[in-house]
XYZ file of N, CA and C in Angstrom:
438
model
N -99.216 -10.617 -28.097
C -97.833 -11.011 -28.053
C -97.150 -10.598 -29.349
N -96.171 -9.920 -29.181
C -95.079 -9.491 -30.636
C -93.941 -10.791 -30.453
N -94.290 -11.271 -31.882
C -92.695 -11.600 -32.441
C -92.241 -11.249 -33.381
N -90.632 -11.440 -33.207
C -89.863 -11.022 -33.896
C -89.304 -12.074 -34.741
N -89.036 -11.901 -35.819
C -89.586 -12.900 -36.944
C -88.196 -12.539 -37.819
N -87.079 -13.828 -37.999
C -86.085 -13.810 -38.938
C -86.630 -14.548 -39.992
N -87.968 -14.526 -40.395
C -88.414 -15.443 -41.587
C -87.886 -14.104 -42.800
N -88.172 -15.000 -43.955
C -87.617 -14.267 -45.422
C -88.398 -13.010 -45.832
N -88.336 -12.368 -46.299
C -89.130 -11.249 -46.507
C -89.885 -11.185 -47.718
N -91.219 -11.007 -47.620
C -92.055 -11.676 -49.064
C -91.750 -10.961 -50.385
N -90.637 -9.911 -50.564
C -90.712 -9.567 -51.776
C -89.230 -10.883 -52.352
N -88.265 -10.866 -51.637
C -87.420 -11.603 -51.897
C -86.975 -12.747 -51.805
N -88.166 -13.202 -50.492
C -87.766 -14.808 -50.130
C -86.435 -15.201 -49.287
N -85.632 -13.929 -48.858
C -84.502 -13.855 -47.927
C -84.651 -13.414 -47.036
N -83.673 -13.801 -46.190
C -83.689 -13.492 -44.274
C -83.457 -11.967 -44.737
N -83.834 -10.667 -43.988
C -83.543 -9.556 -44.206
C -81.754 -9.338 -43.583
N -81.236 -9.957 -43.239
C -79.571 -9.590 -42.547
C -79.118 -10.019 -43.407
N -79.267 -11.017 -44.302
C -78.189 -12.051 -45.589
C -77.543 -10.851 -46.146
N -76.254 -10.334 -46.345
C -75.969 -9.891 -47.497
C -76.429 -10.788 -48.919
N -76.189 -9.792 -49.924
C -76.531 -10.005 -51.512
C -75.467 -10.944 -51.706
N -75.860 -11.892 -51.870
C -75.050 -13.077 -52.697
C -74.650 -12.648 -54.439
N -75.361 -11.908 -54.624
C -75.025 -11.262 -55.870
C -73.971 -10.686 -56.376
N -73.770 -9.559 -55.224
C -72.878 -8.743 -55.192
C -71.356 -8.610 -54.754
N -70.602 -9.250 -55.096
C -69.141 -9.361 -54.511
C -68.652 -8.541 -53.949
N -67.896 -8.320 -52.595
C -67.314 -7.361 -51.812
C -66.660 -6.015 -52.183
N -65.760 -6.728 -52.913
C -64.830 -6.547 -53.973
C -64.047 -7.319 -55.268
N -64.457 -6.977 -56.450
C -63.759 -7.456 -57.571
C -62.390 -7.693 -57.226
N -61.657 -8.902 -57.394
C -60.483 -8.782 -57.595
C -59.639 -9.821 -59.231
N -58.717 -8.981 -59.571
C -58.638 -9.300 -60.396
C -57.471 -10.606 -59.938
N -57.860 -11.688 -61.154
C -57.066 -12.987 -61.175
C -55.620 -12.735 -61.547
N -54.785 -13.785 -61.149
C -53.757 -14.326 -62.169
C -53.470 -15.365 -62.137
N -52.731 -15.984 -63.056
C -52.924 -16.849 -63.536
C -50.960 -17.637 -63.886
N -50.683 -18.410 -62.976
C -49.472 -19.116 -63.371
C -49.201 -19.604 -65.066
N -47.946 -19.690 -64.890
C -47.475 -19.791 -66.505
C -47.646 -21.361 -66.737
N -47.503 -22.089 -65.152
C -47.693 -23.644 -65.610
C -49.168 -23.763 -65.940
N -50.250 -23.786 -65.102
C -52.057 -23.005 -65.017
C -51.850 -22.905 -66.735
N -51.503 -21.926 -67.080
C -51.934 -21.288 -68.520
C -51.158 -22.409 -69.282
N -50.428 -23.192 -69.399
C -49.919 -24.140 -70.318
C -50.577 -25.182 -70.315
N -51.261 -25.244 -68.891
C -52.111 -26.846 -68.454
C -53.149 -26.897 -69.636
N -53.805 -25.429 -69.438
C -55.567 -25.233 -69.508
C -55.432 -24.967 -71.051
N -53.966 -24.774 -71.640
C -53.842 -24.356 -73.299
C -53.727 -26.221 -74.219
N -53.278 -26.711 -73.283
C -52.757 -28.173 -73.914
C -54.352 -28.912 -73.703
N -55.030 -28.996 -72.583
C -56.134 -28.919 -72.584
C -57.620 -28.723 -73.852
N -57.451 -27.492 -73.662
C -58.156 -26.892 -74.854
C -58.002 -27.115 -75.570
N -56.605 -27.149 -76.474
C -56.538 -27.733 -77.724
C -57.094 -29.165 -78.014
N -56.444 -30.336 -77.224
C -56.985 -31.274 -77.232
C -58.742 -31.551 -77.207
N -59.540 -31.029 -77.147
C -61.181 -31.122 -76.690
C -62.009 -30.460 -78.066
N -62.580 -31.395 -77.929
C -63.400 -30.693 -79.285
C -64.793 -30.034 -79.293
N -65.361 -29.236 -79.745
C -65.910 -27.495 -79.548
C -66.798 -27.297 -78.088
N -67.558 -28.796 -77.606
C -68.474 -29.028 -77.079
C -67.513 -28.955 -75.400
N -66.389 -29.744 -75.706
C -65.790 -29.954 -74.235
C -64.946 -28.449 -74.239
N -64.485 -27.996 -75.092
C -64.018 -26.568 -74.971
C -64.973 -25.403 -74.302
N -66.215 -25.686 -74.520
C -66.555 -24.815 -73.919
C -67.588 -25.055 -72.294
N -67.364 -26.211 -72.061
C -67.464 -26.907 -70.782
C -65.650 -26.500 -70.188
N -64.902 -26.722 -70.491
C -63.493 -26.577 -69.954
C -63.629 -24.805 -69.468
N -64.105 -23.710 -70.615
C -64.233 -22.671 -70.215
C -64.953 -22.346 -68.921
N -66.703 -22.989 -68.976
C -67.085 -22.463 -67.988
C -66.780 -23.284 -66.513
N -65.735 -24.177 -67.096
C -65.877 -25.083 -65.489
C -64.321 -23.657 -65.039
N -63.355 -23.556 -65.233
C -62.515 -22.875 -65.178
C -62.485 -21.369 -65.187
N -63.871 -20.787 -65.383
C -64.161 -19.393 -65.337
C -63.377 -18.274 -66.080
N -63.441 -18.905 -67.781
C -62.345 -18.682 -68.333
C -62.897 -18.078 -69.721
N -62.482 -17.047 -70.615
C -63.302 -16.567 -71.794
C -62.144 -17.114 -72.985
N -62.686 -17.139 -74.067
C -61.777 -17.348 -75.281
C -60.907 -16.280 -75.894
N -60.778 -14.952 -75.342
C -60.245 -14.039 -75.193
C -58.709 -14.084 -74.686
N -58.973 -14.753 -73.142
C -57.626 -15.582 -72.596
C -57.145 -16.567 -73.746
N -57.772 -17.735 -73.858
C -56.961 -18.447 -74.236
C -56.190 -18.037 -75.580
N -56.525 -16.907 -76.710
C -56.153 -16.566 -77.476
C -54.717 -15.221 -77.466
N -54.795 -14.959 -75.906
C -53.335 -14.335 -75.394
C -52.337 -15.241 -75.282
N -53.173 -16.072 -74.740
C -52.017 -17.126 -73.836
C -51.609 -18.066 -75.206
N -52.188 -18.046 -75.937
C -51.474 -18.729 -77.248
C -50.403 -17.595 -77.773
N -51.080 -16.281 -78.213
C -49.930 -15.791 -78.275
C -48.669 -15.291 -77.578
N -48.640 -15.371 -76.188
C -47.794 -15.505 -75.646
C -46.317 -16.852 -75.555
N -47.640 -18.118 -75.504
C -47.049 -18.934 -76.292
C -46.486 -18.556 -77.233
N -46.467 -18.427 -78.140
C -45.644 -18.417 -79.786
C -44.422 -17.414 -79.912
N -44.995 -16.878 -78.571
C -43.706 -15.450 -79.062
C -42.407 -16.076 -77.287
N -42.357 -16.663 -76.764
C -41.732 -16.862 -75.999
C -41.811 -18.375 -74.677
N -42.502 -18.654 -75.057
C -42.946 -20.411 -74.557
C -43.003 -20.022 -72.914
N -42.126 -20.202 -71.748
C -42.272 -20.095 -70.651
C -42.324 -18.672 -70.128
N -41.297 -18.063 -70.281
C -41.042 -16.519 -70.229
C -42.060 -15.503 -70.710
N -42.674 -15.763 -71.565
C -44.031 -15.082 -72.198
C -45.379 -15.349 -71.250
N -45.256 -16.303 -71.274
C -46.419 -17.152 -70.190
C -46.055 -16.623 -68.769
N -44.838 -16.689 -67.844
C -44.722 -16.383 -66.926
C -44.437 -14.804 -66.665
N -44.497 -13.780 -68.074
C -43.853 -12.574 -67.774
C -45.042 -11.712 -66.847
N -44.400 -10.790 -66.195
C -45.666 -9.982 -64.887
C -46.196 -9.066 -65.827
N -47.463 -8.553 -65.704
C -48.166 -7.313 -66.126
C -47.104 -6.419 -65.738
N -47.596 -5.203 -66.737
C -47.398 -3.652 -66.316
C -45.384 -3.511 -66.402
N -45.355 -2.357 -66.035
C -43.860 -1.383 -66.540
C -42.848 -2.262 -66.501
N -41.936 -2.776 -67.103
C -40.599 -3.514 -66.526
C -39.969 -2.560 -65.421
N -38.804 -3.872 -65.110
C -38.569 -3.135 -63.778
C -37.275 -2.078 -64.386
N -37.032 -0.756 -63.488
C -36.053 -0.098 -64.070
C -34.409 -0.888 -63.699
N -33.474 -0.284 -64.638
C -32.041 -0.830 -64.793
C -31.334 -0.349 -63.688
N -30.442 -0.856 -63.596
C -30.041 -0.379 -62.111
C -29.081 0.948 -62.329
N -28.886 1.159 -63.602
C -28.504 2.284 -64.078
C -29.034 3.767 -63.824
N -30.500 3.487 -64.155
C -31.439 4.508 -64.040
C -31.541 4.703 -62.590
N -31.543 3.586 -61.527
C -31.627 3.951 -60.528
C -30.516 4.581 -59.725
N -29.311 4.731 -60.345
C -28.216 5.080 -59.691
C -28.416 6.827 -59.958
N -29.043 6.534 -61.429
C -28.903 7.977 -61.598
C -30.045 9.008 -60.726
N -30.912 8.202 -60.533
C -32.132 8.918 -59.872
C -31.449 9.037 -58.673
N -30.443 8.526 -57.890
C -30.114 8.540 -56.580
C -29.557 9.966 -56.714
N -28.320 9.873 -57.670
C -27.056 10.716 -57.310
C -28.114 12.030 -57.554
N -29.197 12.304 -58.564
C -29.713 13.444 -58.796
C -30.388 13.972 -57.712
N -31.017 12.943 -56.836
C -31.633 13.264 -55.524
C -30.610 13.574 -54.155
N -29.243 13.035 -54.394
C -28.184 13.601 -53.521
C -28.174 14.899 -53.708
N -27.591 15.616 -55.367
C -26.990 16.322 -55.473
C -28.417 17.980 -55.474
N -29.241 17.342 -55.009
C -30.357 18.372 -54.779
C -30.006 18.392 -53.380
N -29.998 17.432 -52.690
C -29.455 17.243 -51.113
C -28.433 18.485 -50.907
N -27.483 18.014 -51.533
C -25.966 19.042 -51.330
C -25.901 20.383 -51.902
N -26.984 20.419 -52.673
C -27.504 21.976 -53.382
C -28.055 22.868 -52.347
N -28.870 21.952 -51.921
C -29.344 22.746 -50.758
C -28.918 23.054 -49.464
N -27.655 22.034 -49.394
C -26.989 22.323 -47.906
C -25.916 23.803 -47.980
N -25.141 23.398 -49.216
C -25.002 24.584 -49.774
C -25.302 26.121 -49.877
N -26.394 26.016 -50.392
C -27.343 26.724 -50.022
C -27.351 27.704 -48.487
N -27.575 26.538 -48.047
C -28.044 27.152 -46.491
C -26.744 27.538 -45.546
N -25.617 27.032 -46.260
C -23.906 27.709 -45.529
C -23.464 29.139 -45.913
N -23.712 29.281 -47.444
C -23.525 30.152 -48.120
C -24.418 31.198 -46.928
N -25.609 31.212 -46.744
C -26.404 32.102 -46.162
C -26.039 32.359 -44.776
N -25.157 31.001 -44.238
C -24.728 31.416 -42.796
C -23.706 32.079 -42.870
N -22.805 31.898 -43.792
C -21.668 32.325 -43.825
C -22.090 34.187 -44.293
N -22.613 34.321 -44.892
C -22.890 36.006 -45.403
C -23.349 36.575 -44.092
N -24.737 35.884 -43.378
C -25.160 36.704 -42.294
C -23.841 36.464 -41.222
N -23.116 35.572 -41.050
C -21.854 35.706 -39.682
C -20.808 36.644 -40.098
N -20.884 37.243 -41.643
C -19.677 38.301 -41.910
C -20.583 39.982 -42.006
N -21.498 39.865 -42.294
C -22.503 41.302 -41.750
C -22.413 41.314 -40.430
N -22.526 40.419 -39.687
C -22.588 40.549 -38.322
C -21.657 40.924 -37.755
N -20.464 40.340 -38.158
C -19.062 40.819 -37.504
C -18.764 42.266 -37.750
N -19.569 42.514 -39.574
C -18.474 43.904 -39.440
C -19.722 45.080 -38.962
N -21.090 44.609 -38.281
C -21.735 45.445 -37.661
C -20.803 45.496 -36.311
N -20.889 43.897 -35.712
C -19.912 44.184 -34.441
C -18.324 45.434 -34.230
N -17.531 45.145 -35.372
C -16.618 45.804 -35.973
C -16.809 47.433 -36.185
N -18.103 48.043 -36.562
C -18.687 48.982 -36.524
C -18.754 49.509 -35.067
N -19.689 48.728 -34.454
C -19.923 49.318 -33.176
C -18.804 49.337 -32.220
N -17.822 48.403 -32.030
C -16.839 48.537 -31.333
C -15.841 50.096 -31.771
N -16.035 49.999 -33.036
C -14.910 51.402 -33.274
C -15.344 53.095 -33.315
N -16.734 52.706 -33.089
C -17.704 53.998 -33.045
C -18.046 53.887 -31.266
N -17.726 52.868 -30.701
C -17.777 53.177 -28.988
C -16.697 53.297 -28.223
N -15.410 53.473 -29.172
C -14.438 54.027 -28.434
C -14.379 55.819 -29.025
N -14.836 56.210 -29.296
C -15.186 57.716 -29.610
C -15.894 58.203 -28.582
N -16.493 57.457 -27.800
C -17.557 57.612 -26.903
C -16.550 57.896 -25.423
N -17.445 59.205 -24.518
C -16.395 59.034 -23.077
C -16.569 58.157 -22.373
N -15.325 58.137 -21.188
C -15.529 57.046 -20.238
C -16.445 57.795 -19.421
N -16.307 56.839 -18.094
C -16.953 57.502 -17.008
C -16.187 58.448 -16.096
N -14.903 58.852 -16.579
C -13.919 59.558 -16.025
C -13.944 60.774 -17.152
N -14.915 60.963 -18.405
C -14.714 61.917 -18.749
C -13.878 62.560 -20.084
N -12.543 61.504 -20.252
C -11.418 61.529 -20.860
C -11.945 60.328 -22.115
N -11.688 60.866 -23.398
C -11.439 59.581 -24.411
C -10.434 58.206 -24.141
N -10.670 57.424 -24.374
C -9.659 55.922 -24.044
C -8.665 56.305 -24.749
């Protein structure tokens, strides 16, 4: 008789289907509210070296942070604390200008493409213009020029 056996596997002591508890799916990175970062700063300060670093690991937190978030503190109290990572946002200035520059490539090019209709519809005419005045030189079917 074969069985089939979801017992642990003797090098690891795990069901062989478990994913790795080890291994996270994907990293994602935290953030962290400006009230959060004022809580866990008033906190910290208050606690002395032993509960500071119980406060860290209960909160999953390095002394690295809390030494931003102080200086963020100092240089702007809520606004510092609550400001977003990465580029500010652009002025609405800049964006007007990025528009009109992206129009006026628009209208460059429509431009563009009239200019070119307009040249080939005046070659054309004076080919037409051509041939009409070089096919009255030509006889009729009676023989006689028009």
């Amino acid at each position: 008789m074969t069985v089939t056996s979801t017992a642990s596997t003797p090098q690891t002591g795990r069901v062989a289907d478990d994913p790795d508890p080890e291994v996270p799916a994907r990293a994602q990175r935290r953030r962290y509210s400006a009230a959060y970062k004022q809580k866990i700063l008033a906190e910290y300060e208050a606690l002395d070296r032993a509960g500071k670093g119980a406060l860290l690991r209960r909160e999953g937190l390095y002394t690295s942070l809390i030494s931003a978030w102080r200086e963020q503190r100092d240089q702007g109290a809520l606004e510092a604390l609550g400001k977003p990572a990465g580029r500010p946002a652009a002025d609405a200035r800049d964006r007007e200008l990025a528009r009109l520059r992206r129009e006026n490539e628009r209208l460059a090019a429509q431009l563009y493409k009239a200019r070119t209709v307009i040249e080939v519809q005046g070659k054309l005419s004076a080919l037409l213009d051509q041939l009409a005045t070089s096919g009255d030189d030509r006889p009729t079917s009676g023989g006689e020029p028009r």
